[in-house]
Tab-separated table of C-alpha atoms and ligand atoms in Angstrom:
chain	number	residue	atom	x	y	z
A	1	UNK	CA	172.939	10.066	28.718
A	2	UNK	CA	175.002	8.078	31.237
A	3	UNK	CA	173.930	4.384	32.368
A	4	UNK	CA	172.179	5.235	35.630
A	5	UNK	CA	170.412	8.452	34.116
A	6	UNK	CA	169.253	5.638	31.393
A	7	UNK	CA	168.610	2.878	34.328
A	8	UNK	CA	166.633	5.920	36.334
A	9	UNK	CA	164.419	7.029	33.084
A	10	UNK	CA	163.378	3.170	32.771
A	11	UNK	CA	162.526	2.654	36.145
A	12	UNK	CA	160.345	5.580	36.361
A	13	UNK	CA	158.480	4.818	33.058
A	14	UNK	CA	158.119	0.985	34.441
A	15	UNK	CA	156.519	2.677	37.601
A	16	UNK	CA	153.769	4.564	35.145
A	17	UNK	CA	156.019	8.381	34.992
A	18	UNK	CA	157.533	9.523	31.807
A	19	UNK	CA	159.947	11.947	32.974
A	20	UNK	CA	160.331	14.700	30.592
A	21	UNK	CA	162.421	16.763	32.667
A	22	UNK	CA	166.727	16.323	32.610
A	23	UNK	CA	168.101	13.877	35.079
A	24	UNK	CA	171.963	14.394	35.712
A	25	UNK	CA	173.495	11.821	37.891
A	26	UNK	CA	177.059	12.411	39.134
A	27	UNK	CA	179.941	10.106	41.129
A	28	UNK	CA	180.603	12.901	43.683
A	29	UNK	CA	179.481	16.326	44.301
A	30	UNK	CA	179.508	18.598	46.885
A	31	UNK	CA	175.552	19.238	47.441
A	32	UNK	CA	173.058	17.905	45.002
A	33	UNK	CA	171.167	20.712	46.400
A	34	UNK	CA	173.753	22.845	45.557
A	35	UNK	CA	174.179	22.063	41.842
A	36	UNK	CA	170.598	22.394	41.605
A	37	UNK	CA	170.415	25.802	43.016
A	38	UNK	CA	173.025	26.216	40.062
A	39	UNK	CA	170.747	25.056	37.414
A	40	UNK	CA	167.411	26.778	38.887
A	41	UNK	CA	168.899	29.955	38.545
A	42	UNK	CA	170.074	28.941	34.724
A	43	UNK	CA	165.798	28.778	33.942
A	44	UNK	CA	165.948	24.151	34.412
A	45	UNK	CA	162.451	23.287	34.016
A	46	UNK	CA	160.164	22.042	36.901
A	47	UNK	CA	161.326	18.261	38.018
A	48	UNK	CA	164.771	18.468	36.794
A	49	UNK	CA	166.641	15.936	39.331
A	50	UNK	CA	170.354	16.041	40.064
A	51	UNK	CA	171.520	12.715	42.068
A	52	UNK	CA	175.224	11.919	43.701
A	53	UNK	CA	176.699	8.316	44.724
A	54	UNK	CA	178.260	10.582	47.445
A	55	UNK	CA	178.352	14.450	48.550
A	56	UNK	CA	181.544	15.969	50.118
A	57	UNK	CA	179.528	18.649	51.805
A	58	UNK	CA	176.210	17.205	52.119
A	59	UNK	CA	173.831	20.222	54.299
A	60	UNK	CA	171.204	19.172	56.218
A	61	UNK	CA	168.855	21.773	57.909
A	62	UNK	CA	169.749	24.511	60.888
A	63	UNK	CA	173.475	24.380	58.697
A	64	UNK	CA	173.561	20.911	60.011
A	65	UNK	CA	176.207	18.577	57.507
A	66	UNK	CA	174.662	15.691	56.565
A	67	UNK	CA	177.156	12.647	56.557
A	68	UNK	CA	176.800	11.478	52.515
A	69	UNK	CA	178.968	8.348	52.024
A	70	UNK	CA	178.407	5.935	48.924
A	71	UNK	CA	175.619	3.899	49.575
A	72	UNK	CA	172.886	6.534	50.425
A	73	UNK	CA	170.346	7.868	48.448
A	74	UNK	CA	171.392	11.992	47.589
A	75	UNK	CA	168.731	13.252	45.336
A	76	UNK	CA	167.069	17.042	44.591
A	77	UNK	CA	164.191	17.714	42.317
A	78	UNK	CA	163.673	21.302	41.316
A	79	UNK	CA	159.775	22.583	41.792
A	80	UNK	CA	158.109	25.491	40.679
A	81	UNK	CA	154.435	25.346	42.390
A	82	UNK	CA	152.192	27.632	41.066
A	83	UNK	CA	149.062	27.104	43.805
A	84	UNK	CA	148.094	28.160	46.817
A	85	UNK	CA	148.865	25.197	49.002
A	86	UNK	CA	153.118	25.677	48.875
A	87	UNK	CA	153.658	25.935	52.483
A	88	UNK	CA	152.544	22.274	52.512
A	89	UNK	CA	154.811	21.019	50.127
A	90	UNK	CA	157.725	19.447	52.678
A	91	UNK	CA	154.848	17.463	53.963
A	92	UNK	CA	153.848	16.454	50.866
A	93	UNK	CA	157.788	15.306	50.457
A	94	UNK	CA	157.632	13.069	53.335
A	95	UNK	CA	155.056	11.036	51.980
A	96	UNK	CA	157.532	9.193	50.254
A	97	UNK	CA	156.871	5.720	50.335
A	98	UNK	CA	159.335	4.797	53.577
A	99	UNK	CA	157.200	3.069	56.542
A	100	UNK	CA	158.278	4.572	59.086
A	101	UNK	CA	156.979	7.274	61.999
A	102	UNK	CA	157.100	11.049	60.180
A	103	UNK	CA	158.584	13.944	62.554
A	104	UNK	CA	157.091	17.291	61.609
A	105	UNK	CA	157.959	19.290	59.744
A	106	UNK	CA	159.752	16.259	57.778
A	107	UNK	CA	161.710	13.618	59.199
A	108	UNK	CA	161.183	9.976	58.695
A	109	UNK	CA	162.320	8.052	62.121
A	110	UNK	CA	161.673	4.816	62.725
A	111	UNK	CA	162.038	3.332	66.280
A	112	UNK	CA	163.375	7.041	67.169
A	113	UNK	CA	166.110	7.014	64.973
A	114	UNK	CA	166.513	8.922	61.539
A	115	UNK	CA	166.105	6.981	58.619
A	116	UNK	CA	165.847	9.831	55.786
A	117	UNK	CA	165.631	14.051	55.725
A	118	UNK	CA	164.563	16.688	53.196
A	119	UNK	CA	166.242	19.709	53.139
A	120	UNK	CA	163.320	22.581	51.211
A	121	UNK	CA	164.881	25.395	50.022
A	122	UNK	CA	162.907	28.312	47.829
A	123	UNK	CA	163.967	31.622	45.862
A	124	UNK	CA	161.250	34.335	45.447
A	125	UNK	CA	161.408	37.476	43.570
A	126	UNK	CA	158.444	39.866	43.802
A	127	UNK	CA	156.634	38.333	46.453
A	128	UNK	CA	156.006	35.429	44.015
A	129	UNK	CA	157.758	32.261	44.657
A	130	UNK	CA	160.004	31.425	41.759
A	131	UNK	CA	162.012	27.534	42.683
A	132	UNK	CA	162.030	25.226	45.375
A	133	UNK	CA	164.774	22.417	45.442
A	134	UNK	CA	164.031	19.565	47.540
A	135	UNK	CA	167.060	17.876	48.774
A	136	UNK	CA	166.428	14.378	50.143
A	137	UNK	CA	168.486	12.345	52.068
A	138	UNK	CA	167.769	8.290	52.861
A	139	UNK	CA	170.158	6.006	54.812
A	140	UNK	CA	169.950	3.069	52.442
A	141	UNK	CA	172.716	1.096	54.265
A	142	UNK	CA	173.923	0.212	57.720
A	143	UNK	CA	176.409	2.762	58.976
A	144	UNK	CA	180.172	2.110	58.472
A	145	UNK	CA	180.314	5.126	56.563
A	146	UNK	CA	178.569	7.094	58.963
A	147	UNK	CA	180.288	9.637	62.135
A	148	UNK	CA	179.702	7.806	65.284
A	149	UNK	CA	177.893	10.739	66.517
A	150	UNK	CA	175.217	9.914	63.788
A	151	UNK	CA	175.539	6.682	64.084
A	152	UNK	CA	173.926	6.732	67.187
A	153	UNK	CA	171.178	8.462	66.271
A	154	UNK	CA	170.331	7.310	62.840
A	155	UNK	CA	169.116	3.896	61.254
A	156	UNK	CA	168.965	2.449	57.985
A	157	UNK	CA	166.561	0.579	55.374
A	158	UNK	CA	169.307	-2.239	55.060
A	159	UNK	CA	169.041	-2.204	59.226
A	160	UNK	CA	165.150	-1.898	59.145
A	161	UNK	CA	164.282	-4.717	56.560
A	162	UNK	CA	167.523	-6.409	56.270
A	163	UNK	CA	166.946	-5.527	52.496
A	164	UNK	CA	169.564	-3.783	50.394
A	165	UNK	CA	168.183	-1.544	47.933
A	166	UNK	CA	170.062	-0.024	45.348
A	167	UNK	CA	169.967	3.921	45.295
A	168	UNK	CA	168.527	4.419	41.829
A	169	UNK	CA	165.785	1.802	42.417
A	170	UNK	CA	165.123	4.041	45.818
A	171	UNK	CA	165.149	7.337	43.805
A	172	UNK	CA	162.642	6.101	41.424
A	173	UNK	CA	160.372	4.995	44.433
A	174	UNK	CA	160.881	8.654	46.153
A	175	UNK	CA	160.730	10.264	42.795
A	176	UNK	CA	157.260	8.550	42.153
A	177	UNK	CA	155.778	9.367	45.898
A	178	UNK	CA	156.473	12.904	45.283
A	179	UNK	CA	154.839	13.211	41.854
A	180	UNK	CA	151.833	11.365	43.493
A	181	UNK	CA	151.771	13.710	46.402
A	182	UNK	CA	152.721	16.347	44.691
A	183	UNK	CA	149.465	15.821	42.209
A	184	UNK	CA	147.472	15.315	45.629
A	185	UNK	CA	148.606	18.450	46.799
A	186	UNK	CA	147.196	20.923	44.205
A	187	UNK	CA	143.730	18.393	44.190
A	188	UNK	CA	143.320	18.139	47.922
A	189	UNK	CA	145.986	19.788	50.276
A	190	UNK	CA	143.736	18.543	53.081
A	191	UNK	CA	144.706	14.892	51.897
A	192	UNK	CA	148.543	15.657	53.017
A	193	UNK	CA	147.481	17.178	56.693
A	194	UNK	CA	145.263	13.974	57.233
A	195	UNK	CA	147.749	11.690	56.370
A	196	UNK	CA	150.632	13.626	57.981
A	197	UNK	CA	148.633	13.502	61.338
A	198	UNK	CA	148.036	9.818	61.079
A	199	UNK	CA	151.669	9.059	60.443
A	200	UNK	CA	152.563	11.361	63.186
A	201	UNK	CA	150.754	9.835	65.352
A	202	UNK	CA	152.849	9.147	68.180
A	203	UNK	CA	153.970	12.948	68.827
A	204	UNK	CA	151.078	13.803	69.527
A	205	UNK	CA	150.214	14.678	73.212
A	206	UNK	CA	153.882	14.948	73.810
A	207	UNK	CA	155.549	17.199	75.799
A	208	UNK	CA	158.160	18.730	73.201
A	209	UNK	CA	160.830	21.383	72.970
A	210	UNK	CA	160.455	23.468	70.055
A	211	UNK	CA	163.805	25.285	68.301
A	212	UNK	CA	161.951	28.180	65.772
A	213	UNK	CA	163.852	30.854	64.341
A	214	UNK	CA	166.387	31.152	67.587
A	215	UNK	CA	163.646	30.878	70.256
A	216	UNK	CA	163.135	27.852	72.348
A	217	UNK	CA	159.519	26.947	73.467
A	218	UNK	CA	157.993	23.936	75.283
A	219	UNK	CA	155.008	22.514	75.561
A	220	UNK	CA	152.839	19.891	74.542
A	221	UNK	CA	152.752	18.837	70.288
A	222	UNK	CA	148.826	18.761	69.527
A	223	UNK	CA	148.694	18.014	65.660
A	224	UNK	CA	149.540	19.629	62.099
A	225	UNK	CA	146.898	23.025	61.298
A	226	UNK	CA	145.248	23.053	57.738
A	227	UNK	CA	148.410	25.329	56.882
A	228	UNK	CA	150.917	22.682	57.772
A	229	UNK	CA	152.025	24.611	60.992
A	230	UNK	CA	152.667	22.824	64.031
A	231	UNK	CA	150.284	23.287	67.341
A	232	UNK	CA	151.795	23.767	70.169
A	233	UNK	CA	149.505	23.546	73.688
A	234	UNK	CA	151.599	25.730	76.285
A	235	UNK	CA	151.717	25.609	79.875
A	236	UNK	CA	149.014	28.364	80.039
A	237	UNK	CA	146.798	26.416	78.092
A	238	UNK	CA	147.302	28.757	74.965
A	239	UNK	CA	148.340	27.761	71.562
A	240	UNK	CA	151.151	28.486	69.257
A	241	UNK	CA	151.043	27.826	65.706
A	242	UNK	CA	154.969	27.220	64.261
A	243	UNK	CA	155.331	27.064	60.476
A	244	UNK	CA	158.898	25.809	60.782
A	245	UNK	CA	161.604	24.426	63.548
A	246	UNK	CA	163.003	21.504	65.215
A	247	UNK	CA	161.147	19.258	67.233
A	248	UNK	CA	162.623	17.094	70.124
A	249	UNK	CA	160.600	15.191	72.452
A	250	UNK	CA	161.723	16.233	76.269
A	251	UNK	CA	161.821	13.877	79.359
A	252	UNK	CA	159.940	15.509	82.344
A	253	UNK	CA	161.523	15.581	85.846
A	254	UNK	CA	159.163	13.113	88.179
B	301	LIG	C1	167.993	17.321	57.151
B	301	LIG	O1	168.498	17.984	58.137
B	301	LIG	O2	167.198	15.985	57.839
B	301	LIG	C2	167.691	17.241	55.880
B	301	LIG	C3	169.053	16.208	55.190
B	301	LIG	C4	169.041	16.505	53.394
B	301	LIG	C5	170.012	15.724	52.718
B	301	LIG	C6	169.987	15.835	51.802
B	301	LIG	S1	170.761	14.715	50.769
B	301	LIG	C7	170.912	15.553	49.538
B	301	LIG	C8	170.337	16.751	49.491
B	301	LIG	N1	171.030	17.677	48.926
B	301	LIG	C9	172.002	18.432	50.358
B	301	LIG	O3	173.127	18.926	50.482
B	301	LIG	N2	171.193	17.946	51.319
B	301	LIG	C10	169.691	17.064	50.652
């Protein structure tokens, strides 16, 4: 076991979580999620964790790259859910203890800038969900290592709080929150939806553009429904319920 793996286990134990599953730390990887997907296919147990100090091919949602210079948190965790409310999993993962506004489906924003993101990837066979790899990226440090275009839309924990947070400390916080919300999801899925509707409050009643499966729709974001989908009120008063996509606020012409 490397020193980082040991420190992580110790940190998790101190937070009341004995991590039975493997934890794999790398100095550099193409993508922690790619590595963990390989391990998932090889039968790795639930809660296996892969983290890296930097990624050379970090991936974001919608095929976007995720800039991953040293100093940030790049972590993927393997889940093998066997319960109904699995559609809410990305929302549960968003509840990870960063005091930020949440943007559906799972962005953490502060002052409109992105501080963290989650990529959920799943594999199923014969209508049974086999595994889910949740990839979590948190901008811990101010943006020097980030490309200019990302710097304009991103912020970091350091910028927001002035605190320098070590990636392994952030990893412990993220994993313990995730484990907590995963349990909550199993026990009371409605609590996740309630928490989301509160944390994403600034979005409700706002005119948004939603890109989903090659379609672009406009409307007013109303709320998250019990299944984790976004409810959009269209111009003609009808409602569309969307399970996945990208939302952005639109400014209406005066
Ligand atoms: C997003 O677009 O908001 C999701 C970003 C997810 C980035 C994380 S970093 C760790 C894991 N490995 C990856 O390649 N991507 C995810």
